[in-house]
Structures are given as C-alpha cells and as structure tokens.
CSV table of C-alpha atoms in Angstrom, one decimal:
chain,number,residue,atom,x,y,z
A,67,MET,CA,84.4,-226.9,-85.8
A,68,SER,CA,87.5,-226.3,-88.3
A,69,VAL,CA,85.6,-227.3,-91.4
A,70,GLY,CA,82.8,-225.0,-90.3
A,71,THR,CA,85.2,-222.2,-89.7
A,72,ARG,CA,86.7,-222.7,-93.1
A,73,GLU,CA,83.3,-222.8,-95.0
A,74,LEU,CA,82.3,-219.6,-93.2
A,75,LEU,CA,85.6,-218.1,-94.1
A,76,LEU,CA,85.2,-219.1,-97.7
A,77,LYS,CA,81.5,-217.6,-97.7
A,78,GLU,CA,82.6,-214.2,-96.1
A,79,ALA,CA,85.6,-213.9,-98.7
A,80,GLU,CA,83.2,-214.6,-101.4
A,81,THR,CA,80.9,-211.8,-100.2
A,82,LEU,CA,83.8,-209.5,-99.8
A,83,ALA,CA,85.1,-210.2,-103.1
A,84,ARG,CA,81.7,-209.8,-104.8
A,85,THR,CA,81.0,-206.5,-103.1
A,86,ARG,CA,84.6,-204.7,-102.6
A,87,GLY,CA,86.7,-206.8,-104.7
A,88,TYR,CA,89.6,-209.3,-104.1
A,89,ALA,CA,92.2,-206.6,-103.8
A,90,ALA,CA,90.2,-204.5,-101.4
A,91,PHE,CA,89.7,-206.7,-98.4
A,92,SER,CA,92.3,-208.1,-95.9
A,93,TYR,CA,92.6,-211.1,-93.5
A,94,ALA,CA,91.7,-208.3,-90.8
A,95,ASP,CA,88.6,-207.7,-92.5
A,96,LEU,CA,87.7,-211.3,-93.0
A,97,ALA,CA,88.6,-212.0,-89.3
A,98,GLN,CA,86.3,-209.4,-87.9
A,99,ARG,CA,83.3,-210.7,-90.2
A,100,VAL,CA,83.8,-214.2,-88.9
A,101,GLY,CA,84.5,-213.4,-85.5
A,102,ILE,CA,88.0,-215.1,-85.2
A,103,ARG,CA,91.6,-213.9,-84.8
A,104,LYS,CA,93.6,-213.1,-87.9
A,105,ALA,CA,96.0,-216.0,-87.1
A,106,SER,CA,92.9,-218.3,-87.5
A,107,VAL,CA,92.4,-217.1,-91.0
A,108,HIS,CA,96.0,-217.8,-91.7
A,109,HIS,CA,95.7,-221.3,-90.2
A,110,HIS,CA,93.1,-222.1,-92.7
A,111,PHE,CA,94.4,-220.4,-95.7
A,112,PRO,CA,98.3,-219.6,-95.1
A,113,THR,CA,98.1,-217.1,-98.0
A,114,LYS,CA,95.3,-214.8,-99.6
A,115,GLU,CA,96.3,-216.4,-103.0
A,116,ALA,CA,95.3,-219.8,-101.3
A,117,LEU,CA,92.0,-218.4,-100.2
A,118,GLY,CA,91.3,-216.8,-103.5
A,119,VAL,CA,91.9,-220.3,-105.2
A,120,ALA,CA,89.8,-222.0,-102.6
A,121,LEU,CA,87.0,-219.6,-103.0
A,122,VAL,CA,86.8,-220.0,-106.9
A,123,ASP,CA,87.1,-223.7,-106.5
A,124,SER,CA,84.3,-223.8,-103.8
A,125,TYR,CA,82.2,-221.5,-106.2
A,126,LEU,CA,82.7,-223.6,-109.1
A,127,ALA,CA,81.8,-226.8,-107.2
A,128,LYS,CA,78.2,-225.3,-106.8
A,129,PHE,CA,78.0,-223.4,-110.1
A,130,MET,CA,78.8,-226.4,-112.3
A,131,PRO,CA,76.1,-228.7,-110.9
A,132,ALA,CA,73.9,-225.8,-111.3
A,133,LEU,CA,74.6,-225.3,-115.1
A,134,ALA,CA,74.1,-229.2,-115.4
A,135,ALA,CA,70.8,-229.0,-113.7
A,136,VAL,CA,69.7,-226.5,-116.0
A,137,LEU,CA,70.4,-228.8,-118.9
A,138,GLU,CA,68.6,-231.5,-117.3
A,139,ASP,CA,65.4,-229.4,-116.3
A,140,GLU,CA,65.0,-227.3,-119.4
A,141,ARG,CA,64.4,-228.6,-122.9
A,142,SER,CA,64.6,-225.4,-125.0
A,143,ALA,CA,67.5,-223.4,-125.4
A,144,LYS,CA,65.6,-220.3,-124.9
A,145,ALA,CA,64.3,-221.4,-121.5
A,146,ARG,CA,67.9,-222.6,-120.7
A,147,LEU,CA,69.3,-219.1,-121.3
A,148,ALA,CA,66.4,-217.5,-119.3
A,149,VAL,CA,67.4,-219.4,-116.2
A,150,TYR,CA,71.1,-218.7,-117.1
A,151,SER,CA,70.4,-214.8,-116.9
A,152,GLY,CA,68.5,-215.6,-113.7
A,153,PHE,CA,71.6,-216.5,-112.1
A,154,PHE,CA,73.2,-212.9,-112.7
A,155,VAL,CA,69.8,-211.5,-111.6
A,156,ASP,CA,69.5,-213.2,-108.4
A,157,SER,CA,73.0,-212.3,-107.6
A,158,LEU,CA,72.4,-208.8,-108.1
A,159,ARG,CA,69.2,-209.0,-105.7
A,160,ASP,CA,71.4,-210.6,-103.0
A,161,GLY,CA,73.8,-207.5,-103.4
A,162,LEU,CA,76.7,-209.2,-104.9
A,163,MET,CA,78.4,-208.8,-108.3
A,164,PRO,CA,78.8,-211.8,-110.3
A,165,LEU,CA,82.1,-213.4,-109.2
A,166,CYS,CA,83.4,-213.9,-112.8
A,167,ALA,CA,82.7,-210.0,-113.4
A,168,ALA,CA,84.3,-209.0,-110.0
A,169,LEU,CA,87.5,-211.2,-110.7
A,170,SER,CA,87.7,-209.9,-114.4
A,171,ALA,CA,87.4,-206.4,-113.1
A,172,GLU,CA,90.8,-206.7,-111.4
A,173,VAL,CA,92.4,-209.5,-113.2
A,174,ALA,CA,95.8,-207.7,-113.4
A,175,ALA,CA,96.0,-207.4,-109.6
A,176,LEU,CA,95.2,-211.0,-109.1
A,177,PRO,CA,97.9,-213.6,-108.5
A,178,GLN,CA,98.8,-215.9,-111.6
A,179,SER,CA,97.0,-218.7,-110.1
A,180,MET,CA,93.7,-216.7,-110.0
A,181,GLN,CA,94.2,-215.3,-113.3
A,182,ARG,CA,94.2,-218.8,-114.7
A,183,GLN,CA,91.2,-219.8,-112.5
A,184,ALA,CA,89.2,-216.6,-114.0
A,185,SER,CA,90.1,-217.4,-117.5
A,186,THR,CA,89.0,-221.1,-116.8
A,187,PHE,CA,85.8,-219.8,-115.3
A,188,PHE,CA,85.2,-217.8,-118.5
A,189,GLU,CA,85.8,-220.7,-120.6
A,190,LEU,CA,83.3,-222.8,-118.4
A,191,HIS,CA,80.6,-220.2,-119.2
A,192,LEU,CA,81.3,-219.9,-122.8
A,193,ASP,CA,81.6,-223.8,-123.4
A,194,TRP,CA,78.1,-224.1,-121.7
A,195,LEU,CA,76.5,-221.2,-123.5
A,196,SER,CA,78.1,-222.7,-126.9
A,197,GLY,CA,76.3,-226.0,-126.1
A,198,VAL,CA,73.1,-224.3,-125.5
A,199,VAL,CA,73.4,-222.3,-128.7
A,200,ARG,CA,74.4,-225.4,-130.7
A,201,ASP,CA,71.2,-227.1,-129.4
A,202,GLY,CA,69.0,-224.1,-130.2
A,203,ILE,CA,70.5,-224.4,-133.9
A,204,ALA,CA,69.8,-228.0,-134.1
A,205,ASP,CA,66.2,-227.7,-132.9
A,206,GLY,CA,65.5,-224.8,-134.9
A,207,GLU,CA,65.3,-222.2,-132.3
A,208,PHE,CA,67.8,-220.1,-133.6
A,209,ARG,CA,68.9,-219.5,-137.0
A,210,ALA,CA,71.3,-221.5,-139.0
A,211,GLY,CA,74.7,-220.1,-139.7
A,212,LEU,CA,75.4,-218.6,-136.3
A,213,ASP,CA,78.9,-218.6,-135.1
A,214,VAL,CA,78.5,-220.7,-131.9
A,215,ARG,CA,81.5,-219.4,-130.2
A,216,GLN,CA,81.1,-215.8,-131.2
A,217,THR,CA,77.2,-216.1,-129.9
A,218,ALA,CA,78.3,-217.6,-126.6
A,219,THR,CA,80.8,-214.7,-126.1
A,220,MET,CA,78.1,-212.2,-127.0
A,221,LEU,CA,75.5,-213.9,-124.5
A,222,LEU,CA,78.2,-213.9,-121.8
A,223,GLY,CA,79.3,-210.4,-122.6
A,224,VAL,CA,75.5,-209.1,-122.3
A,225,ALA,CA,74.9,-210.9,-119.2
A,226,GLU,CA,78.2,-209.8,-117.3
A,227,GLY,CA,77.9,-206.1,-118.9
A,228,ALA,CA,74.3,-205.6,-117.9
A,229,SER,CA,75.3,-207.0,-114.3
A,230,LEU,CA,77.8,-204.3,-114.1
A,231,VAL,CA,75.3,-201.6,-115.2
A,232,ALA,CA,72.7,-203.2,-112.8
A,233,TRP,CA,75.5,-203.3,-110.0
A,234,ALA,CA,76.2,-199.5,-110.6
A,235,LEU,CA,72.4,-198.5,-110.7
A,236,LYS,CA,71.5,-200.8,-108.1
A,237,ASP,CA,68.9,-202.3,-110.0
A,238,SER,CA,68.8,-205.9,-110.9
A,239,THR,CA,65.8,-205.4,-113.2
A,240,ARG,CA,68.3,-204.1,-115.8
A,241,ILE,CA,69.8,-207.6,-116.7
A,242,GLU,CA,66.8,-209.8,-117.9
A,243,PRO,CA,65.4,-207.3,-120.5
A,244,ALA,CA,68.9,-206.8,-122.3
A,245,PHE,CA,69.8,-210.5,-122.2
A,246,SER,CA,66.4,-211.5,-123.4
A,247,GLN,CA,66.5,-209.0,-126.4
A,248,VAL,CA,69.8,-210.5,-127.6
A,249,VAL,CA,68.5,-214.2,-127.3
A,250,GLU,CA,65.2,-213.2,-129.2
A,251,SER,CA,67.6,-211.7,-132.1
A,252,LEU,CA,69.1,-215.3,-132.5
A,253,ALA,CA,65.7,-216.7,-133.7
A,254,GLU,CA,65.0,-217.0,-137.1
A,255,PRO,CA,62.9,-213.6,-138.6
A,256,SER,CA,59.3,-214.3,-138.5
A,257,ALA,CA,57.6,-214.7,-141.9
A,258,ASP,CA,54.9,-211.9,-141.3
C-alpha cells in the first residue's frame, strides 16, 4: 500500500506542478487530491523539496527510456525530431505544461537541489538533440556547418516556447508546425 500511495502522490504532484506550478500547490492540496491526511504526505516526503526532487527523478526515469526508444525506433533525424515534438504536443493535449517549462518558469523559487535538477533536465534535452542534429548532418539530412549545440538550443527553445504559447491559447496544434518549420530550415536548400 505504501508504494502505491507514494506513486500516487508523485503522479498528483506532477499534475499540480504542470498545471499550477511547483510553488502554487501545498501538501494540503496534494493530500486532498489523493484522499489522505497531510501527515501521510509528510510520511512519504518529509519536505516539499524531497517531493520535488523525487518528482523530477521519477519523470526522468520515464523520459530517458522514451528518448532512447526514439533513437532505436526512428532512423532519420527528421523522424526522431518529429517524435520528440510529439512529446510536447501530447503533454498539452493532456492539459499539462511540459515539466521542464513549468520548472524553468519558476526556477528562482525552487530549492537549490531542484534548480540543479532543472538545469540537468535541460542539459539532457540538449545532449539528446545535439546527437540527433549531429547524426542528421552526418547523414546529409541537415546542412554541413551547423553549430550542433546552438542548433539543439534553438530546437529546444522552439519546442518549449511553442508549448508555452499553446498552453496560453489552449491549442496544442501550435507546436508541431512551428517545430517542423525550424527542422526544415536545417536542411540543405533545394537546387530548384
């Protein structure tokens, strides 16, 4: 029962962080959503910082294998990036802001350990995107001479930024066209 309650607390904390923000929910909110006493939340997570760290760790434990699966399942850089942008679209369809965006929006209010995690989370995205861009250049999908890290930063910025616009407009269809346009701009110009 305890493991189930802990997982339920993490799930509800993620929903609250991705809809209200980390700083905007309390243990009382979480206890009410899970249907337990506030003291029981403290039993599983003595501090909100401990909860936040566990939340990001739990999210990363699911997200990292998802990124690895994209590399395994998709051969082209453009197909990999299409699946990647789909992660953002899917989260908005579920009514949730991407966790990375939610945390970065209030990074100054986060405890130090969570600030480091948010930074690590972005670096994970950037490392993965850099590898995809590097592969796209090597395979001739993207033009030679691109600055790999700068291109990865641009792709992440477009995905996160389009997600924020889509969140504000409650329209997940805003993400994919913006992201696809940037991906297409990375290719060699056609010789027409």
